């Protein structure tokens, strides 16, 4: 699934990068759920093309959560359909569409 362009642009904006940095600093770079190194900043209220320009949603520290990849995947239930793991639990062939 491709992100709508407006969301794609948002994730490259200096305002977002600053808000993201701030969040990471605020929680010492650790996943807020499991305490591993957090690498992805999640929007509790998901971003849509409608609210992406509403800084109360898109840039609000209270709406952000630092997560590790596992917790983030879990949050978005990315592992639901047609996804396979190898014996070590690594994701195999993550959606490759032409
Ligand atoms: Zn985690
Ligand atoms: Zn997320």
Tab-separated table of C-alpha atoms and ligand atoms in Angstrom:
chain	number	residue	atom	x	y	z
A	1	UNK	CA	0.000	0.000	0.000
A	2	UNK	CA	1.368	3.386	-0.969
A	3	UNK	CA	1.059	6.348	1.334
A	4	UNK	CA	-0.897	9.263	-0.030
A	5	UNK	CA	1.535	11.945	-1.150
A	6	UNK	CA	0.392	14.460	1.434
A	7	UNK	CA	1.339	12.029	4.219
A	8	UNK	CA	4.589	11.173	2.526
A	9	UNK	CA	5.475	14.849	2.412
A	10	UNK	CA	4.514	15.322	6.021
A	11	UNK	CA	6.981	12.684	7.152
A	12	UNK	CA	9.746	14.607	5.407
A	13	UNK	CA	8.794	17.994	6.823
A	14	UNK	CA	11.129	19.778	9.255
A	15	UNK	CA	8.196	20.297	11.639
A	16	UNK	CA	7.615	16.563	11.868
A	17	UNK	CA	11.308	15.727	12.172
A	18	UNK	CA	11.559	18.193	15.057
A	19	UNK	CA	8.472	16.814	16.800
A	20	UNK	CA	9.780	13.300	16.317
A	21	UNK	CA	13.202	14.204	17.745
A	22	UNK	CA	11.542	15.857	20.726
A	23	UNK	CA	9.483	12.749	21.403
A	24	UNK	CA	12.509	10.474	21.204
A	25	UNK	CA	14.426	12.695	23.639
A	26	UNK	CA	11.464	12.891	26.001
A	27	UNK	CA	11.358	9.121	26.457
A	28	UNK	CA	15.122	8.559	26.269
A	29	UNK	CA	14.859	6.739	22.962
A	30	UNK	CA	13.103	3.740	24.446
A	31	UNK	CA	9.956	2.008	23.289
A	32	UNK	CA	7.150	3.201	25.538
A	33	UNK	CA	5.622	-0.267	25.652
A	34	UNK	CA	8.457	-2.721	26.115
A	35	UNK	CA	11.533	-0.629	26.859
A	36	UNK	CA	13.616	-1.761	23.905
A	37	UNK	CA	15.288	0.819	21.709
A	38	UNK	CA	12.461	2.731	20.096
A	39	UNK	CA	12.857	3.648	16.460
A	40	UNK	CA	9.438	4.548	15.151
A	41	UNK	CA	7.224	7.353	16.345
A	42	UNK	CA	3.617	6.314	16.188
A	43	UNK	CA	0.556	8.557	16.014
A	44	UNK	CA	-2.029	7.372	18.546
A	45	UNK	CA	-4.732	9.021	16.510
A	46	UNK	CA	-3.682	7.867	13.055
A	47	UNK	CA	-2.785	10.426	10.510
A	48	UNK	CA	-5.110	10.816	7.600
A	49	UNK	CA	-5.133	13.141	4.664
A	50	UNK	CA	-7.744	15.150	6.587
A	51	UNK	CA	-5.887	15.683	9.833
A	52	UNK	CA	-2.291	15.736	8.647
A	53	UNK	CA	-2.309	19.528	8.534
A	54	UNK	CA	-3.860	19.802	11.960
A	55	UNK	CA	-0.809	20.211	14.159
A	56	UNK	CA	-2.878	19.343	17.217
A	57	UNK	CA	-3.005	15.824	15.813
A	58	UNK	CA	0.037	15.494	13.605
A	59	UNK	CA	2.611	17.269	15.790
A	60	UNK	CA	1.107	16.973	19.251
A	61	UNK	CA	3.546	15.275	21.623
A	62	UNK	CA	0.590	13.773	23.473
A	63	UNK	CA	-0.505	12.071	20.297
A	64	UNK	CA	2.897	10.544	19.688
A	65	UNK	CA	4.338	7.354	21.045
A	66	UNK	CA	7.844	6.030	20.549
A	67	UNK	CA	7.772	2.341	19.686
A	68	UNK	CA	10.214	-0.336	18.663
A	69	UNK	CA	9.515	-1.991	15.346
A	70	UNK	CA	7.841	-4.993	16.952
A	71	UNK	CA	5.406	-3.002	19.020
A	72	UNK	CA	4.725	-0.717	16.101
A	73	UNK	CA	3.984	-3.628	13.798
A	74	UNK	CA	1.741	-5.076	16.446
A	75	UNK	CA	-0.064	-1.782	16.814
A	76	UNK	CA	-0.824	-1.694	13.109
A	77	UNK	CA	-1.431	-5.425	12.876
A	78	UNK	CA	0.864	-5.580	9.902
A	79	UNK	CA	1.451	-9.254	10.422
A	80	UNK	CA	-2.107	-10.323	9.882
A	81	UNK	CA	-2.387	-11.685	6.362
A	82	UNK	CA	-0.132	-13.630	4.065
A	83	UNK	CA	3.036	-12.923	5.980
A	84	UNK	CA	5.490	-15.647	6.874
A	85	UNK	CA	8.378	-15.904	9.282
A	86	UNK	CA	11.483	-18.028	9.154
A	87	UNK	CA	12.526	-20.233	12.063
A	88	UNK	CA	14.191	-17.320	13.812
A	89	UNK	CA	11.112	-15.185	13.604
A	90	UNK	CA	12.379	-12.969	10.828
A	91	UNK	CA	9.891	-11.623	8.377
A	92	UNK	CA	10.059	-13.381	5.028
A	93	UNK	CA	9.444	-11.563	1.798
A	94	UNK	CA	7.658	-8.491	3.130
A	95	UNK	CA	5.095	-7.525	0.538
A	96	UNK	CA	6.897	-7.279	-2.748
A	97	UNK	CA	4.518	-6.200	-5.421
A	98	UNK	CA	5.471	-5.154	-8.896
B	1	LIG	ZN1	8.396	-2.223	22.006
B	2	LIG	ZN1	2.028	3.940	13.883
